[in-house]
Amino acid sequence: MMMDTRAYLDAHFPQFEPELKAEMAEIAEIRNIPAGETLMRTGQNIRSTVLVAEGRLKLYREGHDEGEIFMYYLEPGNACALSMICGQQQETSGVMLKAIEDSTVILVPVKFMENFMQRYKGWYNFVVETYRERFEELLTLIDHIAFRAMDERLVYYLGNQREKLGTSKLHITHGEIATDLHSSREVISRLLKKLEQQGKVKLHRQYIEML
Amino acid sequence: MMMDTRAYLDAHFPQFEPELKAEMAEIAEIRNIPAGETLMRTGQNIRSTVLVAEGRLKLYREGHDEGEIFMYYLEPGNACALSMICGQQQETSGVMLKAIEDSTVILVPVKFMENFMQRYKGWYNFVVETYRERFEELLTLIDHIAFRAMDERLVYYLGNQREKLGTSKLHITHGEIATDLHSSREVISRLLKKLEQQGKVKLHRQYIEML
DNA sequence: CAACGATGGTGACCCAGGTCACCGTTACAA
DNA sequence: TTGTAACGGTGACCTGGGTCACCATCGTTG
């Protein structure tokens, strides 16, 4: 189904003022991203704020030499906090955005940010709230990797997945989990088995059932 | 030396519009924090944005049960990004602010934030820039603890200290470094000695000289 | 059906770094 | 002067988790 910018804004950004949505519809660009594709921000400077209209994307922090770590999901109604900030300079800051479902994003050139900020409370609140949430999320990530052991991180990860994906049958491979937690498949397999013995999950081929 | 709010603003926040500074001087509160004192934000909700006028503070992330990790310094002219966000709800988000020098902060109640944001470009730019810098800093922290080994983190830490403190004689104990990196004194001592053998630093009692 | 790739299980091994125990040195206070 | 606390050094030991090697199972495609 093909929708136009205004329809997406109406559907997922109800808190925006009608006039704001009208202005945005004029200037924004729509982009479709097929599942699996990554918007690497490692060189290509995004000069637009990214609003998610459809689908689901995963945001990763990339290590200096190979390796990555999962930060958080972006869903319809969310925005990429980084893309709101990075705009002015082409700082790329080793972050990777990957679509895990076919997704649609709305790109609003950053040059309008300041103007919208001053004229629309709906936009101001949205931006502040976005920063706040992502900041919290990064702090949570920091204390997980700094203070928690892998088994605890795994439990948290699985809980998070269930919540975000809205199902307790997680169709995710051990290898993917290992990538997201920046660990290795073997370790994740071992820990999962331990969780199964504790009766917290049930392992199946291709998916994990949470109990 | 006792200065008033306006004098501090003139000294360290030259990018603010004169009218903004005038308004702020009316409503802001000044607080002095002696060296060593901590503004724990674990329960006490800061309803004000914290601007640093004098001194130097360290911001830590606290672990769930004891333990902490150093995030970054706040210096005159900086603001605590978290205090800009957390304001509305009393979310405390396990962060600790510790003065390492006698410090003075300017507290601007958050209820003025939105208003200033819309009326003063100087304030808007300051806030956006603050978010951007701190976000970057958190991302850097994340990839250090996620991807780097302790020796590399130590080197980075020392370089950072030299830069921020403006001297290559670092008056800091091994124990403090261990706390900041969330490691243990013995490990830091061993790694420092290795760095000394590599000719990168010279160890003295009470301070470390960087070469 | 055969072959291959993706997935997952398992044991053996290794190592960074956390912990423990203990000691030496320096500074400062009683 | 003598405690005493802070600081720093060092060896012994342990463990979480990363790595390697290899094998089993399943689904898909030629």
Tab-separated table of C-alpha atoms (C1' of nucleotides) in Angstrom:
chain	number	residue	atom	x	y	z
A	1	MET	CA	0.000	0.000	0.000
A	2	MET	CA	1.410	3.364	-0.993
A	3	MET	CA	0.657	6.274	1.289
A	4	ASP	CA	1.714	9.868	1.013
A	5	THR	CA	3.676	11.782	3.596
A	6	ARG	CA	0.661	13.428	5.137
A	7	ALA	CA	-1.129	10.150	5.628
A	8	TYR	CA	1.906	8.692	7.408
A	9	LEU	CA	2.156	11.731	9.636
A	10	ASP	CA	-1.526	11.515	10.500
A	11	ALA	CA	-1.216	7.841	11.264
A	12	HIS	CA	1.877	7.837	13.457
A	13	PHE	CA	2.536	11.391	14.599
A	14	PRO	CA	-0.825	12.555	15.899
A	15	GLN	CA	0.826	14.885	18.376
A	16	PHE	CA	2.078	17.128	15.570
A	17	GLU	CA	0.022	20.215	14.837
A	18	PRO	CA	-1.946	20.035	11.561
A	19	GLU	CA	-0.022	23.027	10.222
A	20	LEU	CA	3.256	21.323	11.085
A	21	LYS	CA	2.196	18.195	9.270
A	22	ALA	CA	1.148	20.263	6.286
A	23	GLU	CA	4.515	22.008	6.144
A	24	MET	CA	6.355	18.782	6.573
A	25	ALA	CA	4.442	17.077	3.826
A	26	GLU	CA	5.685	19.817	1.508
A	27	ILE	CA	9.355	19.410	2.212
A	28	ALA	CA	9.872	15.867	3.386
A	29	GLU	CA	11.115	13.023	1.316
A	30	ILE	CA	9.785	9.483	1.641
A	31	ARG	CA	12.124	6.558	1.374
A	32	ASN	CA	11.373	2.866	1.358
A	33	ILE	CA	13.895	0.488	2.816
A	34	PRO	CA	13.519	-3.224	2.127
A	35	ALA	CA	13.997	-5.627	5.021
A	36	GLY	CA	17.634	-6.450	5.596
A	37	GLU	CA	19.016	-3.300	4.063
A	38	THR	CA	21.265	-1.110	6.154
A	39	LEU	CA	21.559	2.639	6.171
A	40	MET	CA	25.164	2.810	7.167
A	41	ARG	CA	26.095	6.132	8.546
A	42	THR	CA	29.800	5.752	8.092
A	43	GLY	CA	30.682	8.352	5.599
A	44	GLN	CA	27.358	9.261	4.125
A	45	ASN	CA	26.163	12.281	6.002
A	46	ILE	CA	22.486	12.294	6.704
A	47	ARG	CA	21.330	15.855	6.359
A	48	SER	CA	17.838	14.919	7.353
A	49	THR	CA	16.033	13.910	10.458
A	50	VAL	CA	14.720	10.385	10.118
A	51	LEU	CA	11.117	9.736	11.176
A	52	VAL	CA	9.914	6.167	11.007
A	53	ALA	CA	6.588	5.760	9.219
A	54	GLU	CA	6.371	2.006	8.722
A	55	GLY	CA	8.303	-1.098	9.604
A	56	ARG	CA	10.975	-1.619	12.196
A	57	LEU	CA	14.666	-0.812	12.280
A	58	LYS	CA	17.516	-1.743	14.538
A	59	LEU	CA	20.154	0.742	15.547
A	60	TYR	CA	23.674	-0.508	16.169
A	61	ARG	CA	26.873	0.990	17.428
A	62	GLU	CA	29.785	-0.213	15.366
A	63	GLY	CA	33.136	-1.071	16.865
A	64	HIS	CA	36.352	0.434	15.516
A	65	ASP	CA	37.318	-2.755	13.725
A	66	GLU	CA	34.413	-5.038	12.932
A	67	GLY	CA	31.850	-5.951	15.511
A	68	GLU	CA	28.727	-4.108	16.532
A	69	ILE	CA	26.372	-3.834	19.416
A	70	PHE	CA	22.627	-3.418	19.402
A	71	MET	CA	21.352	-0.180	20.869
A	72	TYR	CA	17.610	-0.017	20.274
A	73	TYR	CA	14.701	-0.416	17.921
A	74	LEU	CA	13.072	2.320	15.915
A	75	GLU	CA	9.381	1.873	15.253
A	76	PRO	CA	6.645	3.892	13.548
A	77	GLY	CA	6.258	7.137	15.453
A	78	ASN	CA	9.900	7.151	16.542
A	79	ALA	CA	12.709	9.282	15.245
A	80	CYS	CA	16.413	8.683	15.146
A	81	ALA	CA	17.812	10.960	17.823
A	82	LEU	CA	21.205	10.927	16.191
A	83	SER	CA	19.896	12.130	12.895
A	84	MET	CA	18.455	15.144	14.664
A	85	ILE	CA	21.833	16.094	15.960
A	86	CYS	CA	24.427	14.984	13.486
A	87	GLY	CA	22.917	16.924	10.667
A	88	GLN	CA	24.986	20.079	10.686
A	89	GLN	CA	28.395	18.528	10.468
A	90	GLN	CA	28.934	15.288	8.636
A	91	GLU	CA	30.067	13.501	11.757
A	92	THR	CA	29.078	9.946	11.150
A	93	SER	CA	29.788	8.524	14.592
A	94	GLY	CA	29.933	4.823	13.706
A	95	VAL	CA	26.281	4.046	13.941
A	96	MET	CA	24.369	1.671	11.730
A	97	LEU	CA	20.657	1.529	11.030
A	98	LYS	CA	19.301	-1.740	9.708
A	99	ALA	CA	15.743	-2.452	8.576
A	100	ILE	CA	14.485	-5.752	9.908
A	101	GLU	CA	11.136	-5.342	8.209
A	102	ASP	CA	10.278	-3.507	5.026
A	103	SER	CA	10.282	0.031	6.273
A	104	THR	CA	9.343	3.517	5.244
A	105	VAL	CA	11.019	6.606	6.609
A	106	ILE	CA	10.239	10.279	6.313
A	107	LEU	CA	13.286	12.469	5.799
A	108	VAL	CA	13.002	16.044	7.005
A	109	PRO	CA	15.997	18.189	6.078
A	110	VAL	CA	17.686	19.442	9.219
A	111	LYS	CA	17.625	23.043	8.092
A	112	PHE	CA	13.959	23.175	9.078
A	113	MET	CA	14.561	21.824	12.560
A	114	GLU	CA	15.244	25.108	14.299
A	115	ASN	CA	12.320	26.798	12.687
A	116	PHE	CA	9.885	24.039	13.608
A	117	MET	CA	11.300	23.931	17.073
A	118	GLN	CA	10.425	27.528	17.669
A	119	ARG	CA	7.019	27.507	16.037
A	120	TYR	CA	5.522	24.159	17.024
A	121	LYS	CA	5.196	22.925	20.566
A	122	GLY	CA	4.265	19.509	19.233
A	123	TRP	CA	7.613	19.276	17.499
A	124	TYR	CA	9.525	20.685	20.448
A	125	ASN	CA	8.017	18.142	22.793
A	126	PHE	CA	8.623	15.339	20.371
A	127	VAL	CA	12.288	16.215	20.026
A	128	VAL	CA	12.840	16.587	23.744
A	129	GLU	CA	11.047	13.339	24.439
A	130	THR	CA	13.070	11.556	21.767
A	131	TYR	CA	16.324	12.761	23.257
A	132	ARG	CA	15.222	11.787	26.707
A	133	GLU	CA	14.214	8.265	25.757
A	134	ARG	CA	17.345	7.565	23.779
A	135	PHE	CA	19.576	9.003	26.413
A	136	GLU	CA	17.962	6.720	28.964
A	137	GLU	CA	18.362	3.827	26.616
A	138	LEU	CA	22.048	4.511	26.167
A	139	LEU	CA	22.534	4.773	29.915
A	140	THR	CA	20.825	1.436	30.352
A	141	LEU	CA	23.032	-0.063	27.690
A	142	ILE	CA	26.111	1.318	29.395
A	143	ASP	CA	25.336	-0.176	32.722
A	144	HIS	CA	24.503	-3.494	31.153
A	145	ILE	CA	27.781	-3.839	29.362
A	146	ALA	CA	29.736	-2.304	32.231
A	147	PHE	CA	28.121	-3.997	35.209
A	148	ARG	CA	26.236	-7.099	34.154
A	149	ALA	CA	27.410	-10.556	33.220
A	150	MET	CA	26.400	-12.094	29.941
A	151	ASP	CA	23.656	-14.319	31.365
A	152	GLU	CA	21.894	-11.334	32.868
A	153	ARG	CA	22.275	-9.339	29.698
A	154	LEU	CA	20.792	-12.204	27.736
A	155	VAL	CA	17.734	-12.371	29.960
A	156	TYR	CA	17.221	-8.641	29.612
A	157	TYR	CA	17.686	-8.863	25.866
A	158	LEU	CA	15.106	-11.601	25.495
A	159	GLY	CA	12.623	-9.708	27.647
A	160	ASN	CA	13.195	-6.634	25.562
A	161	GLN	CA	12.662	-8.544	22.346
A	162	ARG	CA	9.433	-10.032	23.602
A	163	GLU	CA	8.175	-6.640	24.590
A	164	LYS	CA	9.181	-4.866	21.399
A	165	LEU	CA	8.121	-7.610	19.033
A	166	GLY	CA	4.958	-8.328	20.979
A	167	THR	CA	5.337	-12.092	21.022
A	168	SER	CA	6.973	-14.660	23.254
A	169	LYS	CA	8.008	-16.785	20.302
A	170	LEU	CA	11.146	-15.057	19.206
A	171	HIS	CA	12.196	-15.891	15.684
A	172	ILE	CA	15.813	-15.083	16.106
A	173	THR	CA	18.898	-17.239	15.786
A	174	HIS	CA	21.565	-17.714	18.420
A	175	GLY	CA	24.012	-16.129	16.048
A	176	GLU	CA	21.962	-12.969	15.749
A	177	ILE	CA	21.681	-12.666	19.500
A	178	ALA	CA	25.421	-13.094	19.746
A	179	THR	CA	25.932	-10.264	17.274
A	180	ASP	CA	23.522	-7.981	19.084
A	181	LEU	CA	25.179	-8.578	22.438
A	182	HIS	CA	28.639	-8.580	20.904
A	183	SER	CA	29.341	-12.093	22.129
A	184	SER	CA	29.735	-15.380	20.286
A	185	ARG	CA	27.230	-17.975	19.199
A	186	GLU	CA	28.678	-20.735	21.374
A	187	VAL	CA	28.396	-18.649	24.504
A	188	ILE	CA	24.809	-17.702	23.741
A	189	SER	CA	23.895	-21.320	23.027
A	190	ARG	CA	25.350	-22.412	26.347
A	191	LEU	CA	23.573	-19.693	28.282
A	192	LEU	CA	20.293	-20.375	26.525
A	193	LYS	CA	20.513	-24.009	27.467
A	194	LYS	CA	21.103	-22.953	31.052
A	195	LEU	CA	17.973	-20.797	30.874
A	196	GLU	CA	16.075	-23.753	29.477
A	197	GLN	CA	17.203	-25.911	32.376
A	198	GLN	CA	15.978	-23.202	34.701
A	199	GLY	CA	12.620	-23.386	32.945
A	200	LYS	CA	12.734	-19.802	31.742
A	201	VAL	CA	12.654	-20.532	28.026
A	202	LYS	CA	12.027	-23.413	25.669
A	203	LEU	CA	14.372	-23.807	22.743
A	204	HIS	CA	13.182	-24.789	19.306
A	205	ARG	CA	14.866	-24.803	15.987
A	206	GLN	CA	14.524	-21.333	14.454
A	207	TYR	CA	12.839	-19.762	17.428
A	208	ILE	CA	12.883	-19.387	21.180
A	209	GLU	CA	9.782	-19.604	23.301
A	210	MET	CA	9.692	-17.552	26.469
A	211	LEU	CA	7.849	-18.931	29.449
B	1	MET	CA	35.509	35.836	45.062
B	2	MET	CA	31.751	36.074	44.952
B	3	MET	CA	30.150	36.810	41.610
B	4	ASP	CA	26.511	37.193	40.758
B	5	THR	CA	24.607	35.151	38.217
B	6	ARG	CA	24.919	37.711	35.483
B	7	ALA	CA	28.664	37.944	35.867
B	8	TYR	CA	28.988	34.169	35.582
B	9	LEU	CA	26.819	34.115	32.502
B	10	ASP	CA	28.849	36.875	30.897
B	11	ALA	CA	32.051	35.078	31.696
B	12	HIS	CA	31.210	31.576	30.511
B	13	PHE	CA	28.139	31.774	28.313
B	14	PRO	CA	28.963	34.562	25.865
B	15	GLN	CA	26.825	32.978	23.182
B	16	PHE	CA	23.650	33.732	25.127
B	17	GLU	CA	21.725	36.825	24.095
B	18	PRO	CA	21.961	39.715	26.592
B	19	GLU	CA	18.202	39.586	27.125
B	20	LEU	CA	18.411	35.851	27.805
B	21	LYS	CA	21.111	36.407	30.360
B	22	ALA	CA	19.081	39.162	31.958
B	23	GLU	CA	16.049	36.913	32.260
B	24	MET	CA	18.101	34.079	33.582
B	25	ALA	CA	19.751	36.224	36.187
B	26	GLU	CA	16.271	36.951	37.522
B	27	ILE	CA	15.146	33.385	37.950
B	28	ALA	CA	18.256	31.294	38.392
B	29	GLU	CA	19.639	30.071	41.638
B	30	ILE	CA	23.344	29.896	42.371
B	31	ARG	CA	24.766	27.008	44.316
B	32	ASN	CA	28.284	26.402	45.546
B	33	ILE	CA	29.565	22.882	45.788
B	34	PRO	CA	32.750	22.222	47.720
B	35	ALA	CA	35.315	19.891	46.182
B	36	GLY	CA	34.550	16.268	46.889
B	37	GLU	CA	30.838	16.729	47.400
B	38	THR	CA	28.482	14.723	45.266
B	39	LEU	CA	25.116	15.718	43.907
B	40	MET	CA	23.657	12.270	43.841
B	41	ARG	CA	20.727	12.095	41.588
B	42	THR	CA	19.242	8.953	43.030
B	43	GLY	CA	16.035	10.050	44.509
B	44	GLN	CA	16.377	13.780	44.610
B	45	ASN	CA	14.756	15.057	41.486
B	46	ILE	CA	16.539	17.978	39.975
B	47	ARG	CA	13.908	20.288	38.603
B	48	SER	CA	16.504	22.595	37.216
B	49	THR	CA	18.936	22.635	34.376
B	50	VAL	CA	22.475	22.700	35.702
B	51	LEU	CA	24.891	25.160	34.110
B	52	VAL	CA	28.453	25.072	35.340
B	53	ALA	CA	29.864	28.473	36.264
B	54	GLU	CA	33.057	27.589	38.089
B	55	GLY	CA	35.085	24.542	38.977
B	56	ARG	CA	34.995	21.074	37.531
B	57	LEU	CA	32.667	18.152	38.056
B	58	LYS	CA	32.749	14.522	37.108
B	59	LEU	CA	29.678	12.704	35.914
B	60	TYR	CA	29.343	9.025	36.713
B	61	ARG	CA	26.929	6.302	35.809
B	62	GLU	CA	26.145	4.175	38.812
B	63	GLY	CA	25.754	0.420	38.638
B	64	HIS	CA	22.710	-1.336	40.068
B	65	ASP	CA	24.566	-2.543	43.134
B	66	GLU	CA	27.629	-0.484	44.001
B	67	GLY	CA	30.173	0.400	41.398
B	68	GLU	CA	30.263	3.316	39.014
B	69	ILE	CA	31.803	4.334	35.759
B	70	PHE	CA	33.105	7.704	34.688
B	71	MET	CA	31.252	9.314	31.828
B	72	TYR	CA	32.648	12.811	31.364
B	73	TYR	CA	33.694	16.089	32.889
B	74	LEU	CA	31.564	19.165	33.217
B	75	GLU	CA	33.423	22.453	33.097
B	76	PRO	CA	32.487	26.127	33.151
B	77	GLY	CA	30.354	26.833	30.119
B	78	ASN	CA	28.987	23.283	30.039
B	79	ALA	CA	25.581	22.078	31.079
B	80	CYS	CA	24.421	18.729	32.310
B	81	ALA	CA	22.499	17.263	29.397
B	82	LEU	CA	20.608	14.964	31.686
B	83	SER	CA	19.342	17.762	33.850
B	84	MET	CA	17.831	19.322	30.745
B	85	ILE	CA	15.845	16.226	30.067
B	86	CYS	CA	15.025	14.589	33.331
B	87	GLY	CA	13.357	17.627	34.713
B	88	GLN	CA	9.702	16.944	34.067
B	89	GLN	CA	9.447	13.588	35.720
B	90	GLN	CA	11.549	12.730	38.717
B	91	GLU	CA	13.323	9.944	36.916
B	92	THR	CA	16.691	9.824	38.526
B	93	SER	CA	18.415	7.438	36.153
B	94	GLY	CA	21.324	6.386	38.376
B	95	VAL	CA	23.692	9.175	37.583
B	96	MET	CA	26.054	10.856	39.990
B	97	LEU	CA	27.665	14.268	39.758
B	98	LYS	CA	30.771	14.845	41.848
B	99	ALA	CA	32.677	18.096	42.242
B	100	ILE	CA	36.404	17.553	42.016
B	101	GLU	CA	37.121	21.231	42.534
B	102	ASP	CA	35.157	23.816	44.455
B	103	SER	CA	32.419	24.517	41.976
B	104	THR	CA	29.580	26.871	41.323
B	105	VAL	CA	26.509	25.958	39.339
B	106	ILE	CA	23.622	27.973	38.012
B	107	LEU	CA	20.257	26.279	38.388
B	108	VAL	CA	17.599	27.270	35.887
B	109	PRO	CA	14.192	25.777	36.637
B	110	VAL	CA	13.123	23.541	33.787
B	111	LYS	CA	9.782	25.220	33.374
B	112	PHE	CA	11.546	28.045	31.535
B	113	MET	CA	13.270	25.726	29.118
B	114	GLU	CA	10.577	25.596	26.481
B	115	ASN	CA	10.039	29.280	26.542
B	116	PHE	CA	13.729	30.085	26.175
B	117	MET	CA	14.038	27.492	23.482
B	118	GLN	CA	11.470	29.238	21.362
B	119	ARG	CA	12.634	32.770	21.970
B	120	TYR	CA	16.412	32.566	22.001
B	121	LYS	CA	18.486	31.095	19.236
B	122	GLY	CA	21.508	31.249	21.498
B	123	TRP	CA	19.795	28.971	23.973
B	124	TYR	CA	18.454	26.670	21.288
B	125	ASN	CA	21.892	26.196	19.790
B	126	PHE	CA	23.438	25.672	23.170
B	127	VAL	CA	20.961	22.947	24.058
B	128	VAL	CA	21.308	21.167	20.751
B	129	GLU	CA	25.075	21.353	20.926
B	130	THR	CA	25.062	20.047	24.483
B	131	TYR	CA	22.935	17.076	23.502
B	132	ARG	CA	25.108	16.376	20.538
B	133	GLU	CA	28.357	16.422	22.474
B	134	ARG	CA	27.080	14.252	25.282
B	135	PHE	CA	25.498	11.805	22.935
B	136	GLU	CA	28.802	11.452	21.149
B	137	GLU	CA	30.547	11.047	24.432
B	138	LEU	CA	28.209	8.263	25.489
B	139	LEU	CA	28.689	6.510	22.177
B	140	THR	CA	32.427	6.694	22.639
B	141	LEU	CA	32.090	5.308	26.133
B	142	ILE	CA	29.947	2.476	24.845
B	143	ASP	CA	32.391	1.369	22.277
B	144	HIS	CA	35.236	1.569	24.739
B	145	ILE	CA	33.609	-0.680	27.276
B	146	ALA	CA	32.138	-2.937	24.605
B	147	PHE	CA	35.049	-3.271	22.225
B	148	ARG	CA	38.307	-2.289	23.883
B	149	ALA	CA	40.510	-4.114	26.320
B	150	MET	CA	41.477	-2.506	29.596
B	151	ASP	CA	44.972	-1.460	28.502
B	152	GLU	CA	43.573	0.488	25.583
B	153	ARG	CA	40.898	2.046	27.758
B	154	LEU	CA	43.541	3.103	30.241
B	155	VAL	CA	45.612	4.820	27.566
B	156	TYR	CA	42.550	6.653	26.324
B	157	TYR	CA	41.600	7.606	29.853
B	158	LEU	CA	45.019	9.039	30.594
B	159	GLY	CA	45.042	10.988	27.362
B	160	ASN	CA	41.629	12.330	28.163
B	161	GLN	CA	42.708	13.392	31.630
B	162	ARG	CA	45.754	15.173	30.291
B	163	GLU	CA	43.647	17.024	27.794
B	164	LYS	CA	40.872	17.989	30.187
B	165	LEU	CA	43.111	18.892	33.083
B	166	GLY	CA	45.633	20.614	30.862
B	167	THR	CA	48.701	18.980	32.367
B	168	SER	CA	50.731	15.869	31.770
B	169	LYS	CA	51.373	15.401	35.468
B	170	LEU	CA	48.198	13.699	36.557
B	171	HIS	CA	47.575	13.856	40.272
B	172	ILE	CA	45.364	10.847	40.482
B	173	THR	CA	45.751	7.588	42.357
B	174	HIS	CA	45.625	4.136	40.861
B	175	GLY	CA	42.566	3.460	42.956
B	176	GLU	CA	40.713	6.413	41.504
B	177	ILE	CA	41.505	5.329	37.981
B	178	ALA	CA	40.247	1.876	38.832
B	179	THR	CA	36.977	3.347	40.064
B	180	ASP	CA	36.558	5.502	36.979
B	181	LEU	CA	37.148	2.585	34.633
B	182	HIS	CA	35.220	0.204	36.848
B	183	SER	CA	38.212	-2.063	37.274
B	184	SER	CA	40.400	-2.828	40.267
B	185	ARG	CA	43.479	-1.140	41.624
B	186	GLU	CA	45.739	-4.145	41.103
B	187	VAL	CA	44.837	-4.386	37.454
B	188	ILE	CA	45.452	-0.685	36.893
B	189	SER	CA	48.786	-0.858	38.702
B	190	ARG	CA	49.912	-3.735	36.531
B	191	LEU	CA	48.838	-2.034	33.312
B	192	LEU	CA	50.464	1.233	34.344
B	193	LYS	CA	53.710	-0.560	34.942
B	194	LYS	CA	53.447	-2.080	31.499
B	195	LEU	CA	52.947	1.411	30.071
B	196	GLU	CA	55.988	2.577	31.988
B	197	GLN	CA	58.052	-0.238	30.524
B	198	GLN	CA	56.854	0.849	27.098
B	199	GLY	CA	58.099	4.335	27.893
B	200	LYS	CA	54.675	5.917	27.623
B	201	VAL	CA	54.426	7.165	31.179
B	202	LYS	CA	56.574	7.627	34.238
B	203	LEU	CA	55.155	6.612	37.573
B	204	HIS	CA	55.679	8.620	40.718
B	205	ARG	CA	54.118	8.442	44.080
B	206	GLN	CA	50.877	10.476	44.009
B	207	TYR	CA	51.032	11.330	40.346
B	208	ILE	CA	51.621	9.980	36.878
B	209	GLU	CA	53.724	11.752	34.323
B	210	MET	CA	52.790	11.305	30.688
B	211	LEU	CA	55.549	11.280	28.126
C	1	DC	C1'	18.211	-37.964	-4.095
C	2	DA	C1'	22.569	-35.618	-3.183
C	3	DA	C1'	24.846	-31.716	-1.781
C	4	DC	C1'	25.232	-27.655	0.490
C	5	DG	C1'	24.337	-23.868	3.685
C	6	DA	C1'	22.302	-22.309	7.842
C	7	DT	C1'	21.609	-23.486	12.409
C	8	DG	C1'	22.691	-25.368	16.781
C	9	DG	C1'	25.284	-28.456	20.359
C	10	DT	C1'	29.475	-29.697	22.838
C	11	DG	C1'	34.028	-30.459	24.640
C	12	DA	C1'	38.825	-28.651	25.082
C	13	DC	C1'	41.492	-24.946	25.675
C	14	DC	C1'	43.106	-20.264	26.745
C	15	DC	C1'	43.489	-15.705	28.625
C	16	DA	C1'	42.191	-11.002	30.421
C	17	DG	C1'	41.250	-9.426	34.285
C	18	DG	C1'	39.046	-9.876	39.023
C	19	DT	C1'	40.227	-11.374	43.769
C	20	DC	C1'	42.998	-12.463	47.772
C	21	DA	C1'	46.753	-12.088	50.701
C	22	DC	C1'	50.447	-9.700	52.088
C	23	DC	C1'	54.099	-6.424	52.270
C	24	DG	C1'	56.709	-1.937	51.722
C	25	DT	C1'	56.652	3.064	51.690
C	26	DT	C1'	55.122	7.610	52.679
C	27	DA	C1'	52.617	11.159	55.232
C	28	DC	C1'	50.449	12.839	58.933
C	29	DA	C1'	48.474	12.922	63.500
C	30	DA	C1'	48.591	11.736	68.372
D	1	DT	C1'	58.399	8.691	68.098
D	2	DT	C1'	55.035	5.675	66.975
D	3	DG	C1'	50.806	4.472	65.241
D	4	DT	C1'	47.812	4.448	61.440
D	5	DA	C1'	45.825	5.183	57.084
D	6	DA	C1'	46.510	5.894	52.229
D	7	DC	C1'	49.009	4.417	48.418
D	8	DG	C1'	51.319	1.187	45.596
D	9	DG	C1'	53.587	-3.469	44.199
D	10	DT	C1'	53.428	-8.445	43.497
D	11	DG	C1'	52.481	-13.292	43.294
D	12	DA	C1'	48.908	-16.993	43.341
D	13	DC	C1'	44.718	-18.281	41.985
D	14	DC	C1'	40.092	-18.476	39.712
D	15	DT	C1'	36.578	-17.817	36.352
D	16	DG	C1'	33.627	-15.843	32.577
D	17	DG	C1'	33.555	-16.063	28.345
D	18	DG	C1'	36.062	-16.104	23.741
D	19	DT	C1'	37.987	-19.464	20.351
D	20	DC	C1'	38.644	-23.752	17.879
D	21	DA	C1'	37.321	-28.010	16.079
D	22	DC	C1'	33.917	-30.919	14.883
D	23	DC	C1'	29.569	-32.998	14.393
D	24	DA	C1'	24.232	-33.335	13.906
D	25	DT	C1'	20.081	-31.754	12.028
D	26	DC	C1'	17.207	-29.412	8.967
D	27	DG	C1'	15.662	-27.066	4.576
D	28	DT	C1'	16.490	-25.868	0.037
D	29	DT	C1'	18.076	-26.281	-4.535
D	30	DG	C1'	20.090	-28.520	-8.498
